[in-house]
mmCIF file with all atom_site columns, C-alpha atoms in Angstrom:
data_model
loop_
_atom_site.group_PDB
_atom_site.id
_atom_site.type_symbol
_atom_site.label_atom_id
_atom_site.label_alt_id
_atom_site.label_comp_id
_atom_site.label_asym_id
_atom_site.label_entity_id
_atom_site.label_seq_id
_atom_site.pdbx_PDB_ins_code
_atom_site.Cartn_x
_atom_site.Cartn_y
_atom_site.Cartn_z
_atom_site.occupancy
_atom_site.B_iso_or_equiv
_atom_site.pdbx_formal_charge
_atom_site.auth_seq_id
_atom_site.auth_comp_id
_atom_site.auth_asym_id
_atom_site.auth_atom_id
_atom_site.pdbx_PDB_model_num
ATOM 1   C CA . GLY A 1 1   ? 62.725 32.520 8.924   1.00 60.00 ? 1   GLY A CA 1
ATOM 2   C CA . ALA A 1 2   ? 62.224 32.707 5.201   1.00 64.00 ? 2   ALA A CA 1
ATOM 3   C CA . VAL A 1 3   ? 64.939 34.452 3.255   1.00 87.00 ? 3   VAL A CA 1
ATOM 4   C CA . VAL A 1 4   ? 63.238 34.314 -0.146  1.00 93.00 ? 4   VAL A CA 1
ATOM 5   C CA . SER A 1 5   ? 59.582 35.097 -0.678  1.00 94.00 ? 5   SER A CA 1
ATOM 6   C CA . GLN A 1 6   ? 57.315 34.496 -3.648  1.00 96.00 ? 6   GLN A CA 1
ATOM 7   C CA . HIS A 1 7   ? 54.027 36.099 -4.460  1.00 96.00 ? 7   HIS A CA 1
ATOM 8   C CA . PRO A 1 8   ? 51.416 34.909 -5.075  1.00 96.00 ? 8   PRO A CA 1
ATOM 9   C CA . SER A 1 9   ? 51.656 31.480 -3.471  1.00 95.00 ? 9   SER A CA 1
ATOM 10  C CA . TRP A 1 10  ? 48.943 30.187 -5.765  1.00 95.00 ? 10  TRP A CA 1
ATOM 11  C CA . VAL A 1 11  ? 46.982 31.565 -8.681  1.00 96.00 ? 11  VAL A CA 1
ATOM 12  C CA . ILE A 1 12  ? 44.154 30.338 -10.862 1.00 96.00 ? 12  ILE A CA 1
ATOM 13  C CA . CYS A 1 13  ? 43.602 32.105 -14.162 1.00 95.00 ? 13  CYS A CA 1
ATOM 14  C CA . LYS A 1 14  ? 41.792 31.725 -17.432 1.00 96.00 ? 14  LYS A CA 1
ATOM 15  C CA . SER A 1 15  ? 43.521 30.565 -20.568 1.00 96.00 ? 15  SER A CA 1
ATOM 16  C CA . GLY A 1 16  ? 45.013 33.463 -22.511 1.00 96.00 ? 16  GLY A CA 1
ATOM 17  C CA . THR A 1 17  ? 45.695 35.722 -19.549 1.00 96.00 ? 17  THR A CA 1
ATOM 18  C CA . SER A 1 18  ? 49.122 36.701 -18.259 1.00 97.00 ? 18  SER A CA 1
ATOM 19  C CA . VAL A 1 19  ? 50.345 35.995 -14.757 1.00 97.00 ? 19  VAL A CA 1
ATOM 20  C CA . LYS A 1 20  ? 53.190 37.727 -12.937 1.00 97.00 ? 20  LYS A CA 1
ATOM 21  C CA . ILE A 1 21  ? 55.090 36.000 -10.152 1.00 97.00 ? 21  ILE A CA 1
ATOM 22  C CA . GLU A 1 22  ? 57.419 37.941 -7.870  1.00 97.00 ? 22  GLU A CA 1
ATOM 23  C CA . CYS A 1 23  ? 60.504 36.591 -6.152  1.00 96.00 ? 23  CYS A CA 1
ATOM 24  C CA . ARG A 1 24  ? 62.175 38.652 -3.425  1.00 95.00 ? 24  ARG A CA 1
ATOM 25  C CA . SER A 1 25  ? 65.312 38.093 -1.414  1.00 92.00 ? 25  SER A CA 1
ATOM 26  C CA . LEU A 1 26  ? 64.525 39.324 2.082   1.00 90.00 ? 26  LEU A CA 1
ATOM 27  C CA . ASP A 1 27  ? 67.790 39.544 3.985   1.00 81.00 ? 27  ASP A CA 1
ATOM 28  C CA . PHE A 1 28  ? 70.400 39.783 1.273   1.00 84.00 ? 28  PHE A CA 1
ATOM 29  C CA . GLN A 1 29  ? 71.117 41.119 -2.162  1.00 85.00 ? 29  GLN A CA 1
ATOM 30  C CA . ALA A 1 30  ? 70.927 38.583 -4.950  1.00 85.00 ? 30  ALA A CA 1
ATOM 31  C CA . THR A 1 31  ? 72.703 39.404 -8.156  1.00 81.00 ? 31  THR A CA 1
ATOM 32  C CA . THR A 1 32  ? 71.542 36.094 -9.556  1.00 88.00 ? 32  THR A CA 1
ATOM 33  C CA . MET A 1 33  ? 68.151 34.471 -9.246  1.00 93.00 ? 33  MET A CA 1
ATOM 34  C CA . PHE A 1 34  ? 66.937 31.282 -10.864 1.00 94.00 ? 34  PHE A CA 1
ATOM 35  C CA . TRP A 1 35  ? 63.483 30.226 -12.013 1.00 96.00 ? 35  TRP A CA 1
ATOM 36  C CA . TYR A 1 36  ? 62.442 26.578 -11.945 1.00 95.00 ? 36  TYR A CA 1
ATOM 37  C CA . ARG A 1 37  ? 59.311 24.720 -12.926 1.00 96.00 ? 37  ARG A CA 1
ATOM 38  C CA . GLN A 1 38  ? 58.133 21.434 -11.454 1.00 94.00 ? 38  GLN A CA 1
ATOM 39  C CA . PHE A 1 39  ? 55.363 19.285 -12.885 1.00 93.00 ? 39  PHE A CA 1
ATOM 40  C CA . PRO A 1 40  ? 53.710 16.661 -10.642 1.00 87.00 ? 40  PRO A CA 1
ATOM 41  C CA . LYS A 1 41  ? 55.993 13.749 -9.777  1.00 83.00 ? 41  LYS A CA 1
ATOM 42  C CA . GLN A 1 42  ? 58.803 15.275 -11.817 1.00 87.00 ? 42  GLN A CA 1
ATOM 43  C CA . SER A 1 43  ? 62.060 16.976 -11.066 1.00 88.00 ? 43  SER A CA 1
ATOM 44  C CA . LEU A 1 44  ? 62.618 20.709 -10.793 1.00 92.00 ? 44  LEU A CA 1
ATOM 45  C CA . MET A 1 45  ? 63.655 21.960 -14.220 1.00 93.00 ? 45  MET A CA 1
ATOM 46  C CA . LEU A 1 46  ? 65.663 25.132 -14.525 1.00 93.00 ? 46  LEU A CA 1
ATOM 47  C CA . MET A 1 47  ? 63.920 27.574 -16.838 1.00 96.00 ? 47  MET A CA 1
ATOM 48  C CA . ALA A 1 48  ? 66.217 30.573 -16.744 1.00 95.00 ? 48  ALA A CA 1
ATOM 49  C CA . THR A 1 49  ? 68.950 32.402 -14.897 1.00 93.00 ? 49  THR A CA 1
ATOM 50  C CA . SER A 1 50  ? 68.123 35.990 -14.046 1.00 90.00 ? 50  SER A CA 1
ATOM 51  C CA . ASN A 1 51  ? 70.926 38.491 -13.537 1.00 87.00 ? 51  ASN A CA 1
ATOM 52  C CA . GLU A 1 52  ? 70.294 41.919 -12.074 1.00 84.00 ? 52  GLU A CA 1
ATOM 53  C CA . GLY A 1 53  ? 70.394 44.612 -14.711 1.00 82.00 ? 53  GLY A CA 1
ATOM 54  C CA . SER A 1 54  ? 70.831 42.308 -17.687 1.00 84.00 ? 54  SER A CA 1
ATOM 55  C CA . LYS A 1 55  ? 68.824 39.938 -19.832 1.00 88.00 ? 55  LYS A CA 1
ATOM 56  C CA . ALA A 1 56  ? 67.947 36.546 -18.482 1.00 92.00 ? 56  ALA A CA 1
ATOM 57  C CA . THR A 1 57  ? 69.608 33.417 -19.839 1.00 93.00 ? 57  THR A CA 1
ATOM 58  C CA . TYR A 1 58  ? 67.051 30.821 -20.830 1.00 95.00 ? 58  TYR A CA 1
ATOM 59  C CA . GLU A 1 59  ? 67.531 27.076 -20.873 1.00 93.00 ? 59  GLU A CA 1
ATOM 60  C CA . GLN A 1 60  ? 67.056 25.179 -24.096 1.00 92.00 ? 60  GLN A CA 1
ATOM 61  C CA . GLY A 1 61  ? 63.414 24.694 -24.943 1.00 93.00 ? 61  GLY A CA 1
ATOM 62  C CA . VAL A 1 62  ? 62.121 27.562 -22.788 1.00 95.00 ? 62  VAL A CA 1
ATOM 63  C CA . GLU A 1 63  ? 60.459 30.311 -24.821 1.00 94.00 ? 63  GLU A CA 1
ATOM 64  C CA . LYS A 1 64  ? 61.794 33.684 -23.728 1.00 93.00 ? 64  LYS A CA 1
ATOM 65  C CA . ASP A 1 65  ? 58.856 35.531 -25.270 1.00 94.00 ? 65  ASP A CA 1
ATOM 66  C CA . LYS A 1 66  ? 56.404 33.450 -23.296 1.00 96.00 ? 66  LYS A CA 1
ATOM 67  C CA . PHE A 1 67  ? 58.220 33.523 -19.962 1.00 97.00 ? 67  PHE A CA 1
ATOM 68  C CA . LEU A 1 68  ? 59.320 37.112 -19.448 1.00 96.00 ? 68  LEU A CA 1
ATOM 69  C CA . ILE A 1 69  ? 61.864 37.654 -16.721 1.00 94.00 ? 69  ILE A CA 1
ATOM 70  C CA . ASN A 1 70  ? 62.787 41.000 -15.221 1.00 91.00 ? 70  ASN A CA 1
ATOM 71  C CA . HIS A 1 71  ? 65.444 41.456 -12.544 1.00 89.00 ? 71  HIS A CA 1
ATOM 72  C CA . ALA A 1 72  ? 65.252 45.179 -11.958 1.00 82.00 ? 72  ALA A CA 1
ATOM 73  C CA . SER A 1 73  ? 66.815 45.289 -8.509  1.00 88.00 ? 73  SER A CA 1
ATOM 74  C CA . LEU A 1 74  ? 69.108 43.239 -6.319  1.00 88.00 ? 74  LEU A CA 1
ATOM 75  C CA . THR A 1 75  ? 66.174 41.944 -4.303  1.00 91.00 ? 75  THR A CA 1
ATOM 76  C CA . LEU A 1 76  ? 63.443 41.398 -6.879  1.00 93.00 ? 76  LEU A CA 1
ATOM 77  C CA . SER A 1 77  ? 62.975 39.237 -9.948  1.00 94.00 ? 77  SER A CA 1
ATOM 78  C CA . THR A 1 78  ? 59.662 38.717 -11.718 1.00 95.00 ? 78  THR A CA 1
ATOM 79  C CA . LEU A 1 79  ? 58.475 35.968 -14.031 1.00 97.00 ? 79  LEU A CA 1
ATOM 80  C CA . THR A 1 80  ? 55.517 36.739 -16.275 1.00 97.00 ? 80  THR A CA 1
ATOM 81  C CA . VAL A 1 81  ? 53.788 33.828 -17.963 1.00 97.00 ? 81  VAL A CA 1
ATOM 82  C CA . THR A 1 82  ? 52.213 35.452 -21.001 1.00 96.00 ? 82  THR A CA 1
ATOM 83  C CA . SER A 1 83  ? 49.081 34.090 -22.662 1.00 96.00 ? 83  SER A CA 1
ATOM 84  C CA . ALA A 1 84  ? 48.970 31.195 -20.231 1.00 96.00 ? 84  ALA A CA 1
ATOM 85  C CA . HIS A 1 85  ? 47.518 27.881 -21.336 1.00 96.00 ? 85  HIS A CA 1
ATOM 86  C CA . PRO A 1 86  ? 46.514 24.798 -19.325 1.00 96.00 ? 86  PRO A CA 1
ATOM 87  C CA . GLU A 1 87  ? 49.841 23.109 -20.151 1.00 95.00 ? 87  GLU A CA 1
ATOM 88  C CA . ASP A 1 88  ? 51.593 25.959 -18.298 1.00 96.00 ? 88  ASP A CA 1
ATOM 89  C CA . SER A 1 89  ? 49.943 24.812 -15.061 1.00 96.00 ? 89  SER A CA 1
ATOM 90  C CA . SER A 1 90  ? 52.818 23.926 -12.790 1.00 96.00 ? 90  SER A CA 1
ATOM 91  C CA . PHE A 1 91  ? 54.702 24.740 -9.596  1.00 96.00 ? 91  PHE A CA 1
ATOM 92  C CA . TYR A 1 92  ? 57.067 27.651 -10.249 1.00 97.00 ? 92  TYR A CA 1
ATOM 93  C CA . ILE A 1 93  ? 59.921 28.084 -7.791  1.00 96.00 ? 93  ILE A CA 1
ATOM 94  C CA . CYS A 1 94  ? 62.559 30.778 -7.675  1.00 96.00 ? 94  CYS A CA 1
ATOM 95  C CA . SER A 1 95  ? 65.875 30.711 -5.922  1.00 94.00 ? 95  SER A CA 1
ATOM 96  C CA . ALA A 1 96  ? 68.332 33.434 -5.057  1.00 91.00 ? 96  ALA A CA 1
ATOM 97  C CA . ASP A 1 97  ? 72.088 33.160 -4.791  1.00 83.00 ? 97  ASP A CA 1
ATOM 98  C CA . GLY A 1 98  ? 73.504 35.211 -1.976  1.00 73.00 ? 98  GLY A CA 1
ATOM 99  C CA . LEU A 1 99  ? 75.451 35.643 1.200   1.00 67.00 ? 99  LEU A CA 1
ATOM 100 C CA . LEU A 1 100 ? 73.500 36.068 4.396   1.00 63.00 ? 100 LEU A CA 1
ATOM 101 C CA . ALA A 1 101 ? 74.984 38.165 7.190   1.00 62.00 ? 101 ALA A CA 1
ATOM 102 C CA . GLY A 1 102 ? 77.210 35.922 9.284   1.00 64.00 ? 102 GLY A CA 1
ATOM 103 C CA . ALA A 1 103 ? 77.501 33.221 6.609   1.00 62.00 ? 103 ALA A CA 1
ATOM 104 C CA . SER A 1 104 ? 80.869 32.277 5.157   1.00 59.00 ? 104 SER A CA 1
ATOM 105 C CA . THR A 1 105 ? 79.786 31.129 1.722   1.00 64.00 ? 105 THR A CA 1
ATOM 106 C CA . ASP A 1 106 ? 77.182 31.923 -0.900  1.00 67.00 ? 106 ASP A CA 1
ATOM 107 C CA . THR A 1 107 ? 74.194 29.644 -0.768  1.00 75.00 ? 107 THR A CA 1
ATOM 108 C CA . GLN A 1 108 ? 71.189 29.240 -2.982  1.00 82.00 ? 108 GLN A CA 1
ATOM 109 C CA . TYR A 1 109 ? 67.921 29.854 -1.129  1.00 87.00 ? 109 TYR A CA 1
ATOM 110 C CA . PHE A 1 110 ? 64.584 28.754 -2.521  1.00 92.00 ? 110 PHE A CA 1
ATOM 111 C CA . GLY A 1 111 ? 61.305 30.585 -2.422  1.00 94.00 ? 111 GLY A CA 1
ATOM 112 C CA . PRO A 1 112 ? 58.180 28.739 -1.263  1.00 94.00 ? 112 PRO A CA 1
ATOM 113 C CA . GLY A 1 113 ? 56.904 28.356 -4.816  1.00 96.00 ? 113 GLY A CA 1
ATOM 114 C CA . THR A 1 114 ? 53.855 29.511 -6.744  1.00 97.00 ? 114 THR A CA 1
ATOM 115 C CA . ARG A 1 115 ? 51.265 27.017 -7.852  1.00 96.00 ? 115 ARG A CA 1
ATOM 116 C CA . LEU A 1 116 ? 49.735 28.124 -11.154 1.00 97.00 ? 116 LEU A CA 1
ATOM 117 C CA . THR A 1 117 ? 46.544 26.577 -12.484 1.00 96.00 ? 117 THR A CA 1
ATOM 118 C CA . VAL A 1 118 ? 45.333 27.681 -15.899 1.00 96.00 ? 118 VAL A CA 1
ATOM 119 C CA . LEU A 1 119 ? 41.738 26.796 -16.692 1.00 95.00 ? 119 LEU A CA 1
ATOM 120 C CA . ARG B 2 1   ? 70.381 10.038 -20.699 1.00 73.00 ? 1   ARG B CA 1
ATOM 121 C CA . LYS B 2 2   ? 69.308 12.316 -17.847 1.00 82.00 ? 2   LYS B CA 1
ATOM 122 C CA . GLU B 2 3   ? 72.023 14.409 -16.251 1.00 89.00 ? 3   GLU B CA 1
ATOM 123 C CA . VAL B 2 4   ? 71.058 13.215 -12.773 1.00 94.00 ? 4   VAL B CA 1
ATOM 124 C CA . GLU B 2 5   ? 69.251 9.922  -12.261 1.00 94.00 ? 5   GLU B CA 1
ATOM 125 C CA . GLN B 2 6   ? 67.536 8.586  -9.189  1.00 94.00 ? 6   GLN B CA 1
ATOM 126 C CA . ASP B 2 7   ? 65.249 5.668  -8.438  1.00 89.00 ? 7   ASP B CA 1
ATOM 127 C CA . PRO B 2 8   ? 61.909 7.416  -7.815  1.00 88.00 ? 8   PRO B CA 1
ATOM 128 C CA . GLY B 2 9   ? 60.759 4.760  -5.333  1.00 87.00 ? 9   GLY B CA 1
ATOM 129 C CA . PRO B 2 10  ? 58.657 4.959  -3.264  1.00 92.00 ? 10  PRO B CA 1
ATOM 130 C CA . PHE B 2 11  ? 60.650 3.400  -0.483  1.00 94.00 ? 11  PHE B CA 1
ATOM 131 C CA . ASN B 2 12  ? 58.308 2.218  2.273   1.00 96.00 ? 12  ASN B CA 1
ATOM 132 C CA . VAL B 2 13  ? 60.153 1.437  5.484   1.00 97.00 ? 13  VAL B CA 1
ATOM 133 C CA . PRO B 2 14  ? 59.205 0.969  9.150   1.00 97.00 ? 14  PRO B CA 1
ATOM 134 C CA . GLU B 2 15  ? 60.308 3.417  11.808  1.00 97.00 ? 15  GLU B CA 1
ATOM 135 C CA . GLY B 2 16  ? 63.821 2.708  12.957  1.00 97.00 ? 16  GLY B CA 1
ATOM 136 C CA . ALA B 2 17  ? 64.930 1.195  9.665   1.00 97.00 ? 17  ALA B CA 1
ATOM 137 C CA . THR B 2 18  ? 68.054 2.167  7.781   1.00 97.00 ? 18  THR B CA 1
ATOM 138 C CA . VAL B 2 19  ? 67.489 3.206  4.183   1.00 97.00 ? 19  VAL B CA 1
ATOM 139 C CA . ALA B 2 20  ? 69.877 4.161  1.407   1.00 96.00 ? 20  ALA B CA 1
ATOM 140 C CA . PHE B 2 21  ? 69.286 6.202  -1.732  1.00 94.00 ? 21  PHE B CA 1
ATOM 141 C CA . ASN B 2 22  ? 71.514 6.283  -4.762  1.00 94.00 ? 22  ASN B CA 1
ATOM 142 C CA . CYS B 2 23  ? 72.050 8.780  -7.515  1.00 95.00 ? 23  CYS B CA 1
ATOM 143 C CA . THR B 2 24  ? 74.214 8.838  -10.637 1.00 96.00 ? 24  THR B CA 1
ATOM 144 C CA . TYR B 2 25  ? 75.283 11.829 -12.680 1.00 95.00 ? 25  TYR B CA 1
ATOM 145 C CA . SER B 2 26  ? 76.437 11.941 -16.278 1.00 93.00 ? 26  SER B CA 1
ATOM 146 C CA . ASN B 2 27  ? 78.823 14.910 -16.387 1.00 90.00 ? 27  ASN B CA 1
ATOM 147 C CA . SER B 2 28  ? 82.201 13.810 -15.076 1.00 90.00 ? 28  SER B CA 1
ATOM 148 C CA . ALA B 2 29  ? 83.264 17.451 -14.724 1.00 89.00 ? 29  ALA B CA 1
ATOM 149 C CA . SER B 2 30  ? 80.505 18.216 -12.211 1.00 89.00 ? 30  SER B CA 1
ATOM 150 C CA . GLN B 2 31  ? 81.811 20.159 -9.288  1.00 84.00 ? 31  GLN B CA 1
ATOM 151 C CA . SER B 2 32  ? 79.417 20.181 -6.375  1.00 88.00 ? 32  SER B CA 1
ATOM 152 C CA . PHE B 2 33  ? 76.876 17.764 -5.060  1.00 92.00 ? 33  PHE B CA 1
ATOM 153 C CA . PHE B 2 34  ? 73.996 18.047 -2.612  1.00 93.00 ? 34  PHE B CA 1
ATOM 154 C CA . TRP B 2 35  ? 71.025 16.275 -1.180  1.00 95.00 ? 35  TRP B CA 1
ATOM 155 C CA . TYR B 2 36  ? 67.858 18.324 -0.814  1.00 94.00 ? 36  TYR B CA 1
ATOM 156 C CA . ARG B 2 37  ? 64.626 17.361 0.872   1.00 96.00 ? 37  ARG B CA 1
ATOM 157 C CA . GLN B 2 38  ? 61.254 18.336 -0.554  1.00 95.00 ? 38  GLN B CA 1
ATOM 158 C CA . ASP B 2 39  ? 57.976 17.941 1.292   1.00 94.00 ? 39  ASP B CA 1
ATOM 159 C CA . CYS B 2 40  ? 54.724 17.742 -0.638  1.00 90.00 ? 40  CYS B CA 1
ATOM 160 C CA . ARG B 2 41  ? 53.829 21.055 -2.280  1.00 85.00 ? 41  ARG B CA 1
ATOM 161 C CA . LYS B 2 42  ? 56.793 22.821 -0.688  1.00 91.00 ? 42  LYS B CA 1
ATOM 162 C CA . GLU B 2 43  ? 60.096 24.163 -1.900  1.00 92.00 ? 43  GLU B CA 1
ATOM 163 C CA . PRO B 2 44  ? 63.246 22.008 -1.691  1.00 93.00 ? 44  PRO B CA 1
ATOM 164 C CA . LYS B 2 45  ? 65.451 22.550 1.338   1.00 91.00 ? 45  LYS B CA 1
ATOM 165 C CA . LEU B 2 46  ? 69.132 21.781 1.579   1.00 90.00 ? 46  LEU B CA 1
ATOM 166 C CA . LEU B 2 47  ? 69.767 18.649 3.610   1.00 93.00 ? 47  LEU B CA 1
ATOM 167 C CA . MET B 2 48  ? 73.509 18.366 3.198   1.00 92.00 ? 48  MET B CA 1
ATOM 168 C CA . SER B 2 49  ? 76.403 18.853 0.849   1.00 90.00 ? 49  SER B CA 1
ATOM 169 C CA . VAL B 2 50  ? 78.281 15.792 -0.374  1.00 92.00 ? 50  VAL B CA 1
ATOM 170 C CA . TYR B 2 51  ? 82.061 15.513 -0.318  1.00 85.00 ? 51  TYR B CA 1
ATOM 171 C CA . SER B 2 52  ? 84.463 12.904 -1.652  1.00 84.00 ? 52  SER B CA 1
ATOM 172 C CA . SER B 2 53  ? 85.586 12.159 1.882   1.00 86.00 ? 53  SER B CA 1
ATOM 173 C CA . GLY B 2 54  ? 82.003 11.469 2.895   1.00 86.00 ? 54  GLY B CA 1
ATOM 174 C CA . ASN B 2 55  ? 80.162 13.455 5.486   1.00 91.00 ? 55  ASN B CA 1
ATOM 175 C CA . GLU B 2 56  ? 77.772 12.759 8.299   1.00 93.00 ? 56  GLU B CA 1
ATOM 176 C CA . ASP B 2 57  ? 75.135 14.884 9.970   1.00 93.00 ? 57  ASP B CA 1
ATOM 177 C CA . GLY B 2 58  ? 73.409 13.066 12.782  1.00 96.00 ? 58  GLY B CA 1
ATOM 178 C CA . ARG B 2 59  ? 71.477 10.152 11.293  1.00 97.00 ? 59  ARG B CA 1
ATOM 179 C CA . PHE B 2 60  ? 72.349 11.163 7.735   1.00 97.00 ? 60  PHE B CA 1
ATOM 180 C CA . THR B 2 61  ? 75.487 10.114 5.866   1.00 97.00 ? 61  THR B CA 1
ATOM 181 C CA . ALA B 2 62  ? 76.340 11.184 2.331   1.00 96.00 ? 62  ALA B CA 1
ATOM 182 C CA . GLN B 2 63  ? 79.005 9.685  0.098   1.00 95.00 ? 63  GLN B CA 1
ATOM 183 C CA . LEU B 2 64  ? 80.442 10.680 -3.267  1.00 95.00 ? 64  LEU B CA 1
ATOM 184 C CA . ASN B 2 65  ? 82.286 8.351  -5.628  1.00 93.00 ? 65  ASN B CA 1
ATOM 185 C CA . ARG B 2 66  ? 83.706 10.483 -8.420  1.00 92.00 ? 66  ARG B CA 1
ATOM 186 C CA . ALA B 2 67  ? 85.164 7.520  -10.321 1.00 93.00 ? 67  ALA B CA 1
ATOM 187 C CA . SER B 2 68  ? 81.735 5.902  -10.591 1.00 93.00 ? 68  SER B CA 1
ATOM 188 C CA . GLN B 2 69  ? 79.873 9.238  -10.725 1.00 94.00 ? 69  GLN B CA 1
ATOM 189 C CA . TYR B 2 70  ? 77.697 8.021  -7.921  1.00 94.00 ? 70  TYR B CA 1
ATOM 190 C CA . ILE B 2 71  ? 76.232 9.725  -4.840  1.00 96.00 ? 71  ILE B CA 1
ATOM 191 C CA . SER B 2 72  ? 74.508 8.088  -1.921  1.00 96.00 ? 72  SER B CA 1
ATOM 192 C CA . LEU B 2 73  ? 72.483 9.102  1.114   1.00 97.00 ? 73  LEU B CA 1
ATOM 193 C CA . LEU B 2 74  ? 72.066 6.824  4.116   1.00 97.00 ? 74  LEU B CA 1
ATOM 194 C CA . ILE B 2 75  ? 69.414 7.485  6.736   1.00 97.00 ? 75  ILE B CA 1
ATOM 195 C CA . ARG B 2 76  ? 69.701 5.568  9.985   1.00 98.00 ? 76  ARG B CA 1
ATOM 196 C CA . ASP B 2 77  ? 66.968 5.067  12.587  1.00 98.00 ? 77  ASP B CA 1
ATOM 197 C CA . SER B 2 78  ? 64.259 6.440  10.289  1.00 98.00 ? 78  SER B CA 1
ATOM 198 C CA . LYS B 2 79  ? 61.632 8.704  11.840  1.00 97.00 ? 79  LYS B CA 1
ATOM 199 C CA . LEU B 2 80  ? 58.108 9.365  10.635  1.00 97.00 ? 80  LEU B CA 1
ATOM 200 C CA . SER B 2 81  ? 59.198 12.935 9.986   1.00 97.00 ? 81  SER B CA 1
ATOM 201 C CA . ASP B 2 82  ? 61.778 11.721 7.468   1.00 98.00 ? 82  ASP B CA 1
ATOM 202 C CA . SER B 2 83  ? 58.940 10.968 5.029   1.00 97.00 ? 83  SER B CA 1
ATOM 203 C CA . ALA B 2 84  ? 59.602 13.233 2.049   1.00 96.00 ? 84  ALA B CA 1
ATOM 204 C CA . THR B 2 85  ? 61.149 13.270 -1.396  1.00 96.00 ? 85  THR B CA 1
ATOM 205 C CA . TYR B 2 86  ? 64.940 13.373 -1.445  1.00 97.00 ? 86  TYR B CA 1
ATOM 206 C CA . LEU B 2 87  ? 66.490 15.186 -4.371  1.00 95.00 ? 87  LEU B CA 1
ATOM 207 C CA . CYS B 2 88  ? 69.998 14.567 -5.632  1.00 96.00 ? 88  CYS B CA 1
ATOM 208 C CA . VAL B 2 89  ? 71.419 17.836 -6.937  1.00 94.00 ? 89  VAL B CA 1
ATOM 209 C CA . VAL B 2 90  ? 74.534 18.527 -8.962  1.00 92.00 ? 90  VAL B CA 1
ATOM 210 C CA . ILE B 2 91  ? 76.269 21.710 -10.008 1.00 89.00 ? 91  ILE B CA 1
ATOM 211 C CA . PRO B 2 92  ? 77.888 21.092 -13.384 1.00 83.00 ? 92  PRO B CA 1
ATOM 212 C CA . SER B 2 93  ? 81.280 22.497 -14.256 1.00 74.00 ? 93  SER B CA 1
ATOM 213 C CA . GLY B 2 94  ? 81.707 26.250 -14.154 1.00 68.00 ? 94  GLY B CA 1
ATOM 214 C CA . ASN B 2 95  ? 80.630 28.603 -11.407 1.00 61.00 ? 95  ASN B CA 1
ATOM 215 C CA . THR B 2 96  ? 77.192 29.478 -12.737 1.00 69.00 ? 96  THR B CA 1
ATOM 216 C CA . GLY B 2 97  ? 75.232 28.477 -9.675  1.00 75.00 ? 97  GLY B CA 1
ATOM 217 C CA . LYS B 2 98  ? 72.922 26.339 -11.835 1.00 83.00 ? 98  LYS B CA 1
ATOM 218 C CA . LEU B 2 99  ? 71.515 23.371 -9.963  1.00 88.00 ? 99  LEU B CA 1
ATOM 219 C CA . ILE B 2 100 ? 70.585 20.215 -11.839 1.00 90.00 ? 100 ILE B CA 1
ATOM 220 C CA . PHE B 2 101 ? 68.000 18.203 -9.951  1.00 93.00 ? 101 PHE B CA 1
ATOM 221 C CA . GLY B 2 102 ? 67.323 14.504 -10.057 1.00 94.00 ? 102 GLY B CA 1
ATOM 222 C CA . GLN B 2 103 ? 63.748 13.304 -10.189 1.00 92.00 ? 103 GLN B CA 1
ATOM 223 C CA . GLY B 2 104 ? 63.770 12.607 -6.481  1.00 93.00 ? 104 GLY B CA 1
ATOM 224 C CA . THR B 2 105 ? 63.295 9.490  -4.395  1.00 95.00 ? 105 THR B CA 1
ATOM 225 C CA . THR B 2 106 ? 60.184 9.289  -2.256  1.00 95.00 ? 106 THR B CA 1
ATOM 226 C CA . LEU B 2 107 ? 60.489 7.880  1.247   1.00 97.00 ? 107 LEU B CA 1
ATOM 227 C CA . GLN B 2 108 ? 57.517 6.822  3.348   1.00 97.00 ? 108 GLN B CA 1
ATOM 228 C CA . VAL B 2 109 ? 58.319 5.873  6.927   1.00 97.00 ? 109 VAL B CA 1
ATOM 229 C CA . LYS B 2 110 ? 55.523 3.853  8.522   1.00 96.00 ? 110 LYS B CA 1
ATOM 230 C CA . PRO B 2 111 ? 54.819 3.481  12.259  1.00 95.00 ? 111 PRO B CA 1
#
């Protein structure tokens, strides 16, 4: 079954509104979560690394004031797209780094993604 | 130059065919290498890790050539269900957990 969930799975909003996306690790604690964005027919691009209890580390070219990341607990990270515009329409995917019970090594598990459409 | 480069395809092959995908990476200090599979509008899923010694998992064989900074994936006896986009993924040096994705190669297996 799924080990990382995302909510919502899709969202349509008007330009200028803010959208919050949640990423939860279901069966393990994730000290580190990652947020990616994927435009059609393009690769997944890492936006930021989210560490529990500290500020996120953003990749070059990603505006930290526009994409607010909060990692308040070991099982939850949120990405808020503030003042969304049509060019922010994309597939946002989170991943969580962790060790499942019975596993021998850390693995990165991906959420099912959130499809954002900004009108 | 992109950190991870792949031929986007699409590769259109008949069922039962053998198909190979290639990938090159630019950072010679990269540590770990993977192939992921992504179905349309879904999240990527780990297909297999790639080791210098090569590794095989059923119909899938992955190879790494560190000298040439080249990774390959071979799929034998293609099935219709193999149709997907195959992503070459690299972890650069350092233990940050950051994954660098290639653009992906699309495979269409036809009956």
